[in-house]
């Protein structure tokens, strides 16, 4: 069994001062850096949206941040503009150790579809390619850390478990947005999918 550490979206826009700041999002950085030493493989994800992305409230006249809309692929929360390709907000937190990353997987680049999960876009069928990468490297077990627990970590953990990977979520090295009970729902969903929350 080969283990990988999957570090989700530890980017400036999800840290205090960023466009979609997750409370205490930066506090997990030192612990994630230390944890990298325990894993033979480290993979980072990077939320990476074109300007005018369909998940931004600013792309939908009359809509506000955090409104919910119906997209062709299902309900979608509308976010403040964040993680725009090439912006400082899209860069990894400056203290995150990125040298250890074997792979950096970007997601959310399709203008019409959001992508919370590191495996599939929000249509739940367009692959990012991460599954093939992990399988061809013989990686069977994943430990997830990062931002945000209730969105990108949650969707990545659920997809990974559904795909048959052994999934552990280090809750102490994740932080949540927590809107409308999203954190409690995410915890239930990850557990039902078979992820171990530790
Ligand atoms: C995320 C909302 C929008 C996340 C990304 O990384 O959890 N959340 N884009
Ligand atoms: Zn995003």
Short mmCIF file of C-alpha atoms and ligand atoms in Angstrom, two decimals:
data_model
loop_
_atom_site.label_atom_id
_atom_site.label_comp_id
_atom_site.label_asym_id
_atom_site.label_seq_id
_atom_site.Cartn_x
_atom_site.Cartn_y
_atom_site.Cartn_z
CA UNK A 1 0.00 0.00 0.00
CA UNK A 2 1.43 3.37 -0.98
CA UNK A 3 0.25 6.41 0.93
CA UNK A 4 -0.05 9.95 -0.36
CA UNK A 5 -0.72 13.23 1.41
CA UNK A 6 -3.28 15.30 -0.52
CA UNK A 7 -3.09 18.99 0.45
CA UNK A 8 -6.23 20.81 -0.67
CA UNK A 9 -6.23 24.48 -1.71
CA UNK A 10 -3.87 26.06 0.87
CA UNK A 11 -3.95 29.31 -1.11
CA UNK A 12 -3.86 32.97 -0.14
CA UNK A 13 -7.51 33.61 -1.05
CA UNK A 14 -8.64 30.96 1.49
CA UNK A 15 -6.49 32.43 4.26
CA UNK A 16 -7.21 35.49 6.46
CA UNK A 17 -7.02 38.62 4.27
CA UNK A 18 -7.96 36.62 1.16
CA UNK A 19 -11.04 36.95 -1.03
CA UNK A 20 -12.77 33.86 0.40
CA UNK A 21 -11.03 33.70 3.75
CA UNK A 22 -11.59 30.58 5.82
CA UNK A 23 -11.36 31.42 9.55
CA UNK A 24 -7.88 30.39 10.80
CA UNK A 25 -7.09 28.98 7.35
CA UNK A 26 -3.42 29.87 7.76
CA UNK A 27 -3.09 28.17 11.16
CA UNK A 28 -2.82 24.71 9.59
CA UNK A 29 0.24 25.50 7.45
CA UNK A 30 3.03 24.56 9.93
CA UNK A 31 1.33 21.25 10.80
CA UNK A 32 0.89 20.37 7.12
CA UNK A 33 4.56 21.12 6.42
CA UNK A 34 5.60 18.78 9.26
CA UNK A 35 3.24 16.03 8.13
CA UNK A 36 4.81 15.95 4.65
CA UNK A 37 7.85 14.19 6.16
CA UNK A 38 5.67 11.15 6.97
CA UNK A 39 4.58 10.53 3.36
CA UNK A 40 6.39 9.07 0.35
CA UNK A 41 4.16 11.12 -1.97
CA UNK A 42 2.78 14.65 -1.59
CA UNK A 43 0.19 16.14 -3.95
CA UNK A 44 -1.11 19.71 -3.80
CA UNK A 45 -4.33 21.01 -5.32
CA UNK A 46 -4.79 24.57 -6.50
CA UNK A 47 -8.18 26.20 -7.12
CA UNK A 48 -7.60 27.95 -10.48
CA UNK A 49 -10.46 29.92 -12.00
CA UNK A 50 -10.53 32.08 -15.13
CA UNK A 51 -11.81 35.65 -14.52
CA UNK A 52 -15.61 35.77 -14.84
CA UNK A 53 -15.97 32.15 -13.68
CA UNK A 54 -19.58 30.89 -13.45
CA UNK A 55 -19.16 30.17 -9.70
CA UNK A 56 -18.61 33.88 -8.98
CA UNK A 57 -21.64 35.93 -7.83
CA UNK A 58 -20.23 38.79 -9.91
CA UNK A 59 -20.96 36.74 -13.06
CA UNK A 60 -24.70 36.63 -12.25
CA UNK A 61 -26.41 40.06 -12.23
CA UNK A 62 -28.56 40.60 -9.12
CA UNK A 63 -26.95 37.75 -7.19
CA UNK A 64 -25.00 38.07 -3.95
CA UNK A 65 -22.05 36.15 -2.52
CA UNK A 66 -23.21 32.88 -0.94
CA UNK A 67 -26.52 32.82 -2.90
CA UNK A 68 -27.46 29.40 -4.26
CA UNK A 69 -28.34 29.01 -7.95
CA UNK A 70 -29.33 26.14 -10.21
CA UNK A 71 -26.68 25.28 -12.76
CA UNK A 72 -27.19 22.66 -15.50
CA UNK A 73 -25.21 20.24 -13.29
CA UNK A 74 -27.12 21.01 -10.05
CA UNK A 75 -27.16 23.58 -7.23
CA UNK A 76 -24.13 25.86 -6.97
CA UNK A 77 -23.13 28.29 -4.20
CA UNK A 78 -22.02 31.65 -5.63
CA UNK A 79 -18.68 32.81 -4.27
CA UNK A 80 -16.79 36.08 -4.19
CA UNK A 81 -14.22 36.27 -7.03
CA UNK A 82 -11.33 34.11 -5.82
CA UNK A 83 -8.28 32.14 -6.98
CA UNK A 84 -8.14 33.83 -10.37
CA UNK A 85 -5.48 32.26 -12.57
CA UNK A 86 -2.16 34.04 -12.11
CA UNK A 87 -3.31 36.22 -9.21
CA UNK A 88 -1.60 36.51 -5.83
CA UNK A 89 -4.77 35.13 -4.24
CA UNK A 90 -4.36 31.94 -6.27
CA UNK A 91 -0.79 31.41 -5.07
CA UNK A 92 -0.09 28.93 -2.30
CA UNK A 93 0.28 30.39 1.19
CA UNK A 94 3.87 31.68 1.27
CA UNK A 95 4.80 29.43 4.21
CA UNK A 96 3.49 26.22 2.63
CA UNK A 97 6.31 23.87 1.63
CA UNK A 98 5.68 23.38 -2.07
CA UNK A 99 9.09 21.82 -2.87
CA UNK A 100 7.91 18.44 -1.59
CA UNK A 101 5.01 18.30 -4.10
CA UNK A 102 5.29 15.53 -6.71
CA UNK A 103 2.20 16.87 -8.45
CA UNK A 104 0.21 20.08 -8.35
CA UNK A 105 -3.27 19.51 -9.70
CA UNK A 106 -5.30 22.54 -10.76
CA UNK A 107 -9.08 22.56 -10.83
CA UNK A 108 -11.94 24.94 -11.57
CA UNK A 109 -10.43 26.10 -14.88
CA UNK A 110 -13.56 25.22 -16.88
CA UNK A 111 -15.49 28.55 -17.06
CA UNK A 112 -18.88 26.80 -16.98
CA UNK A 113 -18.35 24.25 -14.18
CA UNK A 114 -17.00 24.62 -10.66
CA UNK A 115 -14.73 21.92 -9.27
CA UNK A 116 -14.61 21.40 -5.52
CA UNK A 117 -13.26 17.87 -5.79
CA UNK A 118 -9.69 17.07 -6.78
CA UNK A 119 -11.11 14.14 -8.80
CA UNK A 120 -14.20 15.39 -10.67
CA UNK A 121 -15.73 18.72 -11.64
CA UNK A 122 -19.06 19.59 -10.01
CA UNK A 123 -20.94 17.79 -12.80
CA UNK A 124 -19.54 14.75 -10.94
CA UNK A 125 -18.35 13.17 -14.18
CA UNK A 126 -15.60 15.27 -15.82
CA UNK A 127 -12.33 13.86 -14.44
CA UNK A 128 -9.36 16.02 -13.44
CA UNK A 129 -6.93 13.16 -14.17
CA UNK A 130 -5.89 12.69 -10.53
CA UNK A 131 -7.37 9.18 -10.31
CA UNK A 132 -5.26 7.95 -13.22
CA UNK A 133 -2.14 9.53 -11.73
CA UNK A 134 -2.67 7.85 -8.37
CA UNK A 135 -3.49 4.44 -9.88
CA UNK A 136 -0.50 4.42 -12.21
CA UNK A 137 1.75 5.26 -9.25
CA UNK A 138 0.20 2.46 -7.17
CA UNK A 139 -1.11 4.86 -4.52
CA UNK A 140 -4.02 3.28 -2.65
CA UNK A 141 -4.34 5.35 0.53
CA UNK A 142 -4.83 9.09 0.89
CA UNK A 143 -4.62 11.44 3.86
CA UNK A 144 -6.40 14.74 3.23
CA UNK A 145 -5.66 18.12 4.82
CA UNK A 146 -6.40 21.70 3.79
CA UNK A 147 -9.19 24.10 2.93
CA UNK A 148 -12.07 24.13 3.17
CA UNK A 149 -13.23 21.11 5.22
CA UNK A 150 -16.86 21.46 4.10
CA UNK A 151 -16.25 22.11 0.39
CA UNK A 152 -13.10 21.05 -1.41
CA UNK A 153 -11.80 18.66 1.28
CA UNK A 154 -15.26 17.14 1.66
CA UNK A 155 -15.90 16.59 -2.07
CA UNK A 156 -12.38 15.24 -2.59
CA UNK A 157 -12.66 12.84 0.36
CA UNK A 158 -16.07 11.54 -0.74
CA UNK A 159 -14.94 11.01 -4.34
CA UNK A 160 -11.72 9.32 -3.23
CA UNK A 161 -13.64 6.93 -0.97
CA UNK A 162 -16.17 6.19 -3.73
CA UNK A 163 -13.28 5.40 -6.08
CA UNK A 164 -12.00 2.84 -3.59
CA UNK A 165 -9.07 4.69 -2.01
CA UNK A 166 -8.52 4.32 1.71
CA UNK A 167 -9.26 7.84 2.97
CA UNK A 168 -8.26 9.59 6.19
CA UNK A 169 -9.16 13.23 6.88
CA UNK A 170 -7.00 15.00 9.48
CA UNK A 171 -9.61 17.39 10.87
CA UNK A 172 -6.99 19.19 12.97
CA UNK A 173 -5.24 20.19 9.72
CA UNK A 174 -8.41 21.39 7.96
CA UNK A 175 -10.53 24.51 8.49
CA UNK A 176 -14.14 25.12 7.39
CA UNK A 177 -16.23 27.88 5.83
CA UNK A 178 -19.34 26.52 7.64
CA UNK A 179 -22.33 28.18 6.00
CA UNK A 180 -25.86 26.90 6.69
CA UNK A 181 -24.73 23.78 8.52
CA UNK A 182 -22.31 22.81 5.77
CA UNK A 183 -19.64 21.52 8.16
CA UNK A 184 -21.94 19.08 9.99
CA UNK A 185 -23.38 17.87 6.66
CA UNK A 186 -19.87 17.42 5.26
CA UNK A 187 -18.77 15.37 8.28
CA UNK A 188 -21.81 13.08 7.91
CA UNK A 189 -21.26 12.75 4.15
CA UNK A 190 -17.56 11.90 4.49
CA UNK A 191 -18.27 9.30 7.19
CA UNK A 192 -21.07 7.67 5.15
CA UNK A 193 -18.76 7.48 2.15
CA UNK A 194 -16.30 5.52 4.29
CA UNK A 195 -13.67 8.18 5.04
CA UNK A 196 -12.02 8.04 8.48
CA UNK A 197 -12.25 11.41 10.23
CA UNK A 198 -9.45 11.67 12.76
C1 LIG B 1 -13.39 26.17 -2.30
C2 LIG B 1 -15.31 27.38 -2.52
C3 LIG B 1 -14.96 27.74 -3.80
C4 LIG B 1 -12.54 25.30 -1.42
C5 LIG B 1 -13.01 26.50 -3.58
O1 LIG B 1 -11.31 25.19 -1.65
O2 LIG B 1 -13.09 24.70 -0.47
N1 LIG B 1 -14.53 26.59 -1.78
N2 LIG B 1 -13.80 27.29 -4.33
ZN1 LIG B 2 -13.17 28.06 -6.20
#
